[in-house]
Coordinates of C-alpha atoms in Angstrom, one line a residue:
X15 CA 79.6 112.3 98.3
X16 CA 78.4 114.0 101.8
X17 CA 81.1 115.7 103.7
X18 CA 81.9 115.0 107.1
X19 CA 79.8 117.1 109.5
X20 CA 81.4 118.4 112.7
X21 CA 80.5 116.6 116.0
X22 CA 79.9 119.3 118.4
X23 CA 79.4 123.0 118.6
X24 CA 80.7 125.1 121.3
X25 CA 80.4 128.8 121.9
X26 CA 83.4 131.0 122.1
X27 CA 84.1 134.7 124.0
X28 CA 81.3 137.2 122.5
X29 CA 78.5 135.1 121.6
X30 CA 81.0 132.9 118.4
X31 CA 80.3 129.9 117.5
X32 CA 83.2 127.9 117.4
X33 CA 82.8 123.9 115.8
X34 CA 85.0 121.7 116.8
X35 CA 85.5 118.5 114.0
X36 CA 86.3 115.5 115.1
X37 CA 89.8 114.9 113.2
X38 CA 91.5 118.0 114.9
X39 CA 90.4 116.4 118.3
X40 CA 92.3 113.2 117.5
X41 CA 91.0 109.5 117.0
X42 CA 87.5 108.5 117.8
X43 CA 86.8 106.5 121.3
X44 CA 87.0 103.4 119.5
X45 CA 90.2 103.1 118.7
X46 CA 91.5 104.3 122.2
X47 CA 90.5 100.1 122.7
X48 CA 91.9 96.9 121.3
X49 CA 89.1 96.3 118.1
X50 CA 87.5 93.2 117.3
X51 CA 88.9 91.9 113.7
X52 CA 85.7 92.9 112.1
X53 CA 86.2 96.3 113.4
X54 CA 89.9 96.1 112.3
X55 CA 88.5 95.2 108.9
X56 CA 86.4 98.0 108.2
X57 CA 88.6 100.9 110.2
X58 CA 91.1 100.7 106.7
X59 CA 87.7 103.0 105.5
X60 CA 87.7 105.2 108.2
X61 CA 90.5 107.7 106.9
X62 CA 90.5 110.4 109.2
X63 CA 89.9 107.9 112.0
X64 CA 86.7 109.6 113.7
X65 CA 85.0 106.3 114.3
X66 CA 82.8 107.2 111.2
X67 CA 82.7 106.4 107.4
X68 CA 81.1 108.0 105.1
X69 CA 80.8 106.9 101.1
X70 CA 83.7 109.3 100.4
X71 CA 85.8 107.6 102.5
X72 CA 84.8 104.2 101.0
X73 CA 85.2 105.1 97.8
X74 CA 89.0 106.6 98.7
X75 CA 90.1 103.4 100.3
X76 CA 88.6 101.3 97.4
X77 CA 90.6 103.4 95.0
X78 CA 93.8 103.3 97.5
X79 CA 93.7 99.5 96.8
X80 CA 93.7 99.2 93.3
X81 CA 89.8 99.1 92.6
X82 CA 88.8 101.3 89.4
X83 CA 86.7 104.4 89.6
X84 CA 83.5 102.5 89.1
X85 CA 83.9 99.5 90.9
X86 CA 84.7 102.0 94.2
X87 CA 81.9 104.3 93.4
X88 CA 79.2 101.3 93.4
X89 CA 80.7 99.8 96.0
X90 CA 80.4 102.5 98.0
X91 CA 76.9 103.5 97.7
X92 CA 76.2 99.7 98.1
X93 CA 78.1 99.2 101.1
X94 CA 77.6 102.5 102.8
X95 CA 73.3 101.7 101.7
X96 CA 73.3 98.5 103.2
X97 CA 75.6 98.6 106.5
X98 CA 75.0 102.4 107.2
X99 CA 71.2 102.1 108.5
X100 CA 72.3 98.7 110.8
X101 CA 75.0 100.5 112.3
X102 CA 73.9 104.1 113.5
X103 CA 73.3 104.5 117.2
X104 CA 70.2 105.3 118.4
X105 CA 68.2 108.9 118.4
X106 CA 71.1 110.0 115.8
X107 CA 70.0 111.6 112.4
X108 CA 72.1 111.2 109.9
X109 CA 69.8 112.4 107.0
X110 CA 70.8 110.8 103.7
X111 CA 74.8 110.6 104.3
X112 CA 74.3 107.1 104.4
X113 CA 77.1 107.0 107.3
X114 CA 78.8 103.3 108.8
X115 CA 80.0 103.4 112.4
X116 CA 82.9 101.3 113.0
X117 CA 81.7 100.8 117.0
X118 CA 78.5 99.1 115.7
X119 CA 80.1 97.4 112.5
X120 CA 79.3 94.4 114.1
X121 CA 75.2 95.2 114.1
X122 CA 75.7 95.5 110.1
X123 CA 76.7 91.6 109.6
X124 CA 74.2 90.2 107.1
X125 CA 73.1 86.7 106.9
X126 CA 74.1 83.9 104.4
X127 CA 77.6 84.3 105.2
X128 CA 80.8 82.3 106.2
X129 CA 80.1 82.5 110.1
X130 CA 84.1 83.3 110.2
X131 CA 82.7 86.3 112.6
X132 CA 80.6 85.9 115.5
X133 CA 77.9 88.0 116.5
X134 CA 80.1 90.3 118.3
X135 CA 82.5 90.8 114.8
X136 CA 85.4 88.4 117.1
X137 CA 87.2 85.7 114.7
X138 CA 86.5 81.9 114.6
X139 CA 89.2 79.7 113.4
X140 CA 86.9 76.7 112.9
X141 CA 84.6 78.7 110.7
X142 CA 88.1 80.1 108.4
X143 CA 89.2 76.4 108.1
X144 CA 85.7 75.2 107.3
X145 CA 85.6 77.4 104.2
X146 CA 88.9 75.6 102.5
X147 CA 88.3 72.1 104.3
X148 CA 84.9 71.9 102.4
X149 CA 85.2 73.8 98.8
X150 CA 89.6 74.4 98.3
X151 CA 89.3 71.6 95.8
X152 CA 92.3 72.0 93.2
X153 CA 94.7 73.4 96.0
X154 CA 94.3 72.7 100.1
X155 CA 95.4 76.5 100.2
X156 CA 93.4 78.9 97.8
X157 CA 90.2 78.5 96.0
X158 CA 89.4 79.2 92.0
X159 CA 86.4 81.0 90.7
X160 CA 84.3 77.9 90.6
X161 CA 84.9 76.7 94.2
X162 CA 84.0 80.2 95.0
X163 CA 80.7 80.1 93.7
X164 CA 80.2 76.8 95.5
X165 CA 81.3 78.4 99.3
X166 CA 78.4 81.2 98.0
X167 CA 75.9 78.5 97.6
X168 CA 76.7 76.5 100.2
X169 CA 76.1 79.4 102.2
X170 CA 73.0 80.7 101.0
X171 CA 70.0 80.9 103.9
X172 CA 66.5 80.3 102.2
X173 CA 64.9 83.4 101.1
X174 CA 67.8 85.5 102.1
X175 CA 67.7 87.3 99.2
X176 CA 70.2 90.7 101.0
X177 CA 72.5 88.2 102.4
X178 CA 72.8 86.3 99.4
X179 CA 73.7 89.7 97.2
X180 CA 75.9 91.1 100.3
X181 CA 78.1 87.6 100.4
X182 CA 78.4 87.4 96.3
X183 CA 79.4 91.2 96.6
X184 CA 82.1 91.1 99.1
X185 CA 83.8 87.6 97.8
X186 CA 83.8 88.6 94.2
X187 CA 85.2 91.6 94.6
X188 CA 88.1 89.8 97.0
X189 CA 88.5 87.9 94.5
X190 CA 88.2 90.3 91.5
X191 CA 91.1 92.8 93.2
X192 CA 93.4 89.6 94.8
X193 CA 93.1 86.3 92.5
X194 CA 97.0 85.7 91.1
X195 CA 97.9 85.1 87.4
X196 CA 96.2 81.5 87.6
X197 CA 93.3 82.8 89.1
X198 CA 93.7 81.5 92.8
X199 CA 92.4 83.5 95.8
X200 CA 94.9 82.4 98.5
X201 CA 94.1 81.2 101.9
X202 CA 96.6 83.8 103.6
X203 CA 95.1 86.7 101.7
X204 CA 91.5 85.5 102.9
X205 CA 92.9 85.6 106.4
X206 CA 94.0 89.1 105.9
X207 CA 90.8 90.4 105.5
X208 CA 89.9 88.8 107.9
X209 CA 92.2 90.2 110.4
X210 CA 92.1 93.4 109.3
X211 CA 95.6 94.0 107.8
X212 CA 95.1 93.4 103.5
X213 CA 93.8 96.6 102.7
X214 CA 96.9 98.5 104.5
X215 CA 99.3 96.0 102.5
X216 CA 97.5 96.8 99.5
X217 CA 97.5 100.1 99.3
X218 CA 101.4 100.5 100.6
X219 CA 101.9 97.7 97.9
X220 CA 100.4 100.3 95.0
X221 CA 102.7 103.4 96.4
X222 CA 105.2 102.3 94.5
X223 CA 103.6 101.6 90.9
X224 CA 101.8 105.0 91.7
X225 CA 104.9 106.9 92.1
X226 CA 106.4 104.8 88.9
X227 CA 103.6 106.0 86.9
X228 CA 103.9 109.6 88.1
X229 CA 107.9 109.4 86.7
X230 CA 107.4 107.9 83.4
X231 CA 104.2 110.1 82.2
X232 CA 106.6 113.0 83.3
X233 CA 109.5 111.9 81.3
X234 CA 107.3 111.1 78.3

């Protein structure tokens, strides 16, 4: 995975260079600003909070949730692969690190999708209802596997072959790393990632079993 590079060189007493990274100056610009939920979705990612993430970083916050080493690996060449190029500003080369910026996340939203964020990446309730309204058959608040695949279709734009793939990727993981026992996908956990705040409550949530696991291998 590429490494962060640093954002700006300046030049020190006798001619040094002296780089300046990005982490030691402190968070990026935008999160010195309220963020829009879809930013607040994505900024879990951004783990040294530069305003930048890179596939590293994607893959350590899909393994901080619970996801295997293969699972976070694809997912993040995919994601990085398919947001990255929407998002990066303007007269900005980036070469081949493939990196998402969380100020333009809202430039990487791909068609064939729920509509629960606007254009801007700003939360619709209507759109969040809509989804268990129409296809939470067996319980008003969760959906199973099968009325999943129906909110897919349902969405589906003709010919949007990206958006299709980009919409089956994100729900079935969701629902791979957050179905229950009986295999239900739970309205309140939908709304967390669409706010912003399930990836932080999964990851404190698998502290503990970490540190478990950590105990009894040493005691074995």
């Amino acid at each position: 995975m590429a490494s962060k590079p640093a954002d700006a060189t300046a030049t020190g007493g006798g001619g040094v260079a002296v780089v300046h990274d990005s982490a030691a100056a402190g968070e990026a610009e935008v999160y010195r600003s309220e963020l829009t939920p879809l930013q607040k979705h994505v900024a879990f990612f951004d783990r040294n909070k530069d305003g930048i993430i890179y596939p590293s970083e994607t893959y350590e916050g899909f393994r901080a949730i619970g996801a295997g080493v293969v699972l976070s690996a694809v997912s993040a060449v995919f994601i990085n692969g398919g947001l990255g190029p929407k998002t990066i500003p303007e007269n900005t080369k980036t070469g081949l690190k493939l990196p998402i910026y969380v100020k333009n996340i809202h430039k990487g939203k791909h068609g064939s999708d729920s509509g629960v964020y606007d254009a801007n990446g700003r939360f619709v309730p209507e759109k969040f209802e809509e989804i268990f309204k129409k296809h939470a058959h067996t319980r008003p608040d969760a959906l199973t596997d099968k009325e999943l695949k129906e909110l897919l279709q349902s969405n589906r734009e003709p010919k949007d072959f990206k958006g299709w793939l980009g919409g089956f990727t994100e729900w079935k993981v969701l629902y791979y790393l957050c179905k229950d026992k009986d295999g239900f996908l739970h309205k309140d956990t939908v709304r967390a990632v669409y706010d912003g705040s399930l990836f932080a409550k999964m990851e404190q949530e698998k502290q503990p079993r970490i540190i478990l696991t950590v105990l009894r291998n040493r005691l074995l």
